[in-house]
Amino acid sequence: TPDHAIPPVPLGLGLAGLIPFVGLSLVAATGYEPLPDLPDLALQALALYGATILSFLGGMRRGLAVADPDQRRALGHYVVAVLPQLAAWALVAGFQLFGLSRAWCFGGLAAVVLAFGLLDYAHAQVGGAPLWFGRLRVILSLGAGAALAAAAF
């Protein structure tokens, strides 16, 4: 059915959004250093990009809650919508300001990205979003989660 096919624009933009994840993770992992401290800068940028994307995911979840005609049912979605950016802020602030280990920061970011991909997939399965949205979220979460997990080591 048309609800199963991922529209080309969201697919293309979503895949383009994986480029910074993959590129920064590769620079950090390979130690490629044409500029001084480039791998460390790539890690910092990756942490910030991960936090930005998690904030975006929270905003998407809030948008789905706003669109729900039953606002009592949507209450839980409003609460869930603030969790990714709070988790991202705690992980990135811990890493950049307080010495949280690389493994905890990037492993944590990867876990939150993957968890929200699964939550969005489940939400689409019960009619809270189009089925293609759930499929797209799983694809993008796997890509982003893999890049973040690779940066954890």
Short mmCIF file of C-alpha atoms in Angstrom, two decimals:
data_model
loop_
_atom_site.label_atom_id
_atom_site.label_comp_id
_atom_site.label_asym_id
_atom_site.label_seq_id
_atom_site.Cartn_x
_atom_site.Cartn_y
_atom_site.Cartn_z
CA THR A 1 0.00 0.00 0.00
CA PRO A 2 1.14 3.63 -0.39
CA ASP A 3 1.48 3.91 3.39
CA HIS A 4 4.32 1.38 3.28
CA ALA A 5 6.48 3.15 0.69
CA ILE A 6 8.84 5.72 2.17
CA PRO A 7 8.40 8.97 0.20
CA PRO A 8 11.58 10.00 -1.61
CA VAL A 9 11.99 13.43 0.04
CA PRO A 10 11.94 12.23 3.67
CA LEU A 11 14.12 9.27 2.68
CA GLY A 12 16.67 11.43 0.87
CA LEU A 13 16.82 14.06 3.59
CA GLY A 14 17.04 11.40 6.29
CA LEU A 15 19.89 9.62 4.54
CA ALA A 16 21.67 12.95 4.00
CA GLY A 17 21.37 13.51 7.74
CA LEU A 18 23.46 10.38 8.28
CA ILE A 19 26.45 11.90 6.45
CA PRO A 20 27.74 13.88 9.47
CA PHE A 21 27.30 10.83 11.70
CA VAL A 22 29.32 8.61 9.40
CA GLY A 23 31.92 11.21 8.39
CA LEU A 24 32.68 12.44 11.89
CA SER A 25 32.74 8.92 13.28
CA LEU A 26 35.22 7.84 10.61
CA VAL A 27 37.51 10.80 11.24
CA ALA A 28 37.44 10.11 14.98
CA ALA A 29 38.00 6.37 14.53
CA THR A 30 40.78 6.54 11.95
CA GLY A 31 42.74 9.26 13.68
CA TYR A 32 43.01 11.13 10.34
CA GLU A 33 44.82 14.32 11.30
CA PRO A 34 45.55 16.71 8.43
CA LEU A 35 44.81 19.45 10.98
CA PRO A 36 45.95 19.43 14.60
CA ASP A 37 43.53 17.70 16.96
CA LEU A 38 41.08 16.85 14.15
CA PRO A 39 40.01 13.49 15.64
CA ASP A 40 39.20 15.15 18.98
CA LEU A 41 37.34 17.96 17.22
CA ALA A 42 35.40 15.36 15.22
CA LEU A 43 34.36 13.67 18.48
CA GLN A 44 33.17 16.98 19.92
CA ALA A 45 31.25 17.77 16.74
CA LEU A 46 29.74 14.28 16.66
CA ALA A 47 28.54 14.63 20.25
CA LEU A 48 26.91 17.96 19.42
CA TYR A 49 25.35 16.61 16.23
CA GLY A 50 23.98 13.62 18.12
CA ALA A 51 22.45 15.96 20.71
CA THR A 52 20.96 18.12 17.95
CA ILE A 53 19.37 15.12 16.27
CA LEU A 54 18.00 13.82 19.55
CA SER A 55 16.42 17.23 20.17
CA PHE A 56 14.91 17.02 16.69
CA LEU A 57 13.51 13.57 17.47
CA GLY A 58 11.91 14.92 20.63
CA GLY A 59 10.34 17.69 18.58
CA MET A 60 8.97 15.17 16.10
CA ARG A 61 7.41 13.19 18.95
CA ARG A 62 5.87 16.39 20.33
CA GLY A 63 4.45 17.16 16.88
CA LEU A 64 2.82 13.74 16.78
CA ALA A 65 1.34 14.40 20.24
CA VAL A 66 0.00 17.80 19.17
CA ALA A 67 -1.70 16.19 16.15
CA ASP A 68 -3.41 13.52 18.27
CA PRO A 69 -7.12 14.36 18.55
CA ASP A 70 -7.25 12.69 21.98
CA GLN A 71 -5.06 14.98 24.06
CA ARG A 72 -5.52 12.85 27.17
CA ARG A 73 -3.98 9.92 25.29
CA ALA A 74 -1.23 12.25 24.03
CA LEU A 75 -0.12 13.19 27.56
CA GLY A 76 2.41 10.35 27.72
CA HIS A 77 3.81 11.35 24.33
CA TYR A 78 4.40 14.90 25.57
CA VAL A 79 6.38 13.51 28.49
CA VAL A 80 8.34 11.10 26.26
CA ALA A 81 9.08 13.98 23.85
CA VAL A 82 11.33 15.76 26.35
CA LEU A 83 13.41 12.70 27.20
CA PRO A 84 15.77 12.52 24.19
CA GLN A 85 17.03 16.08 24.51
CA LEU A 86 17.43 15.79 28.28
CA ALA A 87 19.39 12.56 27.90
CA ALA A 88 21.51 14.06 25.11
CA TRP A 89 22.24 17.18 27.12
CA ALA A 90 23.30 15.15 30.15
CA LEU A 91 25.56 12.88 28.08
CA VAL A 92 27.19 15.64 26.03
CA ALA A 93 27.62 18.02 28.97
CA GLY A 94 29.08 15.15 30.96
CA PHE A 95 31.52 14.35 28.16
CA GLN A 96 32.54 17.89 27.24
CA LEU A 97 32.52 19.49 30.67
CA PHE A 98 32.86 16.85 33.37
CA GLY A 99 35.01 14.06 31.98
CA LEU A 100 32.33 11.47 31.23
CA SER A 101 34.09 8.75 29.30
CA ARG A 102 33.87 8.51 25.54
CA ALA A 103 32.30 5.05 25.86
CA TRP A 104 29.51 6.30 28.14
CA CYS A 105 28.78 9.40 26.07
CA PHE A 106 28.64 7.81 22.64
CA GLY A 107 27.27 4.50 23.86
CA GLY A 108 24.53 6.41 25.65
CA LEU A 109 23.75 8.57 22.61
CA ALA A 110 23.59 5.44 20.45
CA ALA A 111 21.25 3.72 22.92
CA VAL A 112 18.88 6.70 23.04
CA VAL A 113 18.84 7.04 19.23
CA LEU A 114 18.07 3.34 18.85
CA ALA A 115 15.43 3.37 21.58
CA PHE A 116 13.60 6.27 19.99
CA GLY A 117 13.75 4.59 16.60
CA LEU A 118 11.99 1.60 18.11
CA LEU A 119 9.47 3.79 19.93
CA ASP A 120 8.64 5.61 16.70
CA TYR A 121 8.31 2.30 14.86
CA ALA A 122 5.91 1.02 17.53
CA HIS A 123 3.96 4.29 17.43
CA ALA A 124 3.48 3.90 13.67
CA GLN A 125 2.35 0.28 14.10
CA VAL A 126 -0.58 1.37 16.28
CA GLY A 127 -1.65 4.16 13.91
CA GLY A 128 0.08 7.11 15.57
CA ALA A 129 2.05 7.86 12.39
CA PRO A 130 2.21 6.48 8.85
CA LEU A 131 3.77 3.03 8.57
CA TRP A 132 6.50 4.38 6.29
CA PHE A 133 7.53 6.76 9.09
CA GLY A 134 8.19 3.83 11.41
CA ARG A 135 10.26 2.07 8.77
CA LEU A 136 12.24 5.22 7.99
CA ARG A 137 12.94 5.83 11.67
CA VAL A 138 14.33 2.32 12.09
CA ILE A 139 16.62 2.70 9.06
CA LEU A 140 17.93 6.08 10.20
CA SER A 141 18.27 5.01 13.83
CA LEU A 142 20.34 2.00 12.84
CA GLY A 143 22.67 4.21 10.77
CA ALA A 144 23.05 6.90 13.40
CA GLY A 145 23.26 4.39 16.24
CA ALA A 146 26.00 2.42 14.49
CA ALA A 147 28.07 5.57 13.88
CA LEU A 148 27.67 6.71 17.48
CA ALA A 149 28.47 3.26 18.83
CA ALA A 150 31.62 3.12 16.67
CA ALA A 151 32.74 6.43 18.19
CA ALA A 152 32.40 4.99 21.67
CA PHE A 153 35.71 3.13 21.29
#
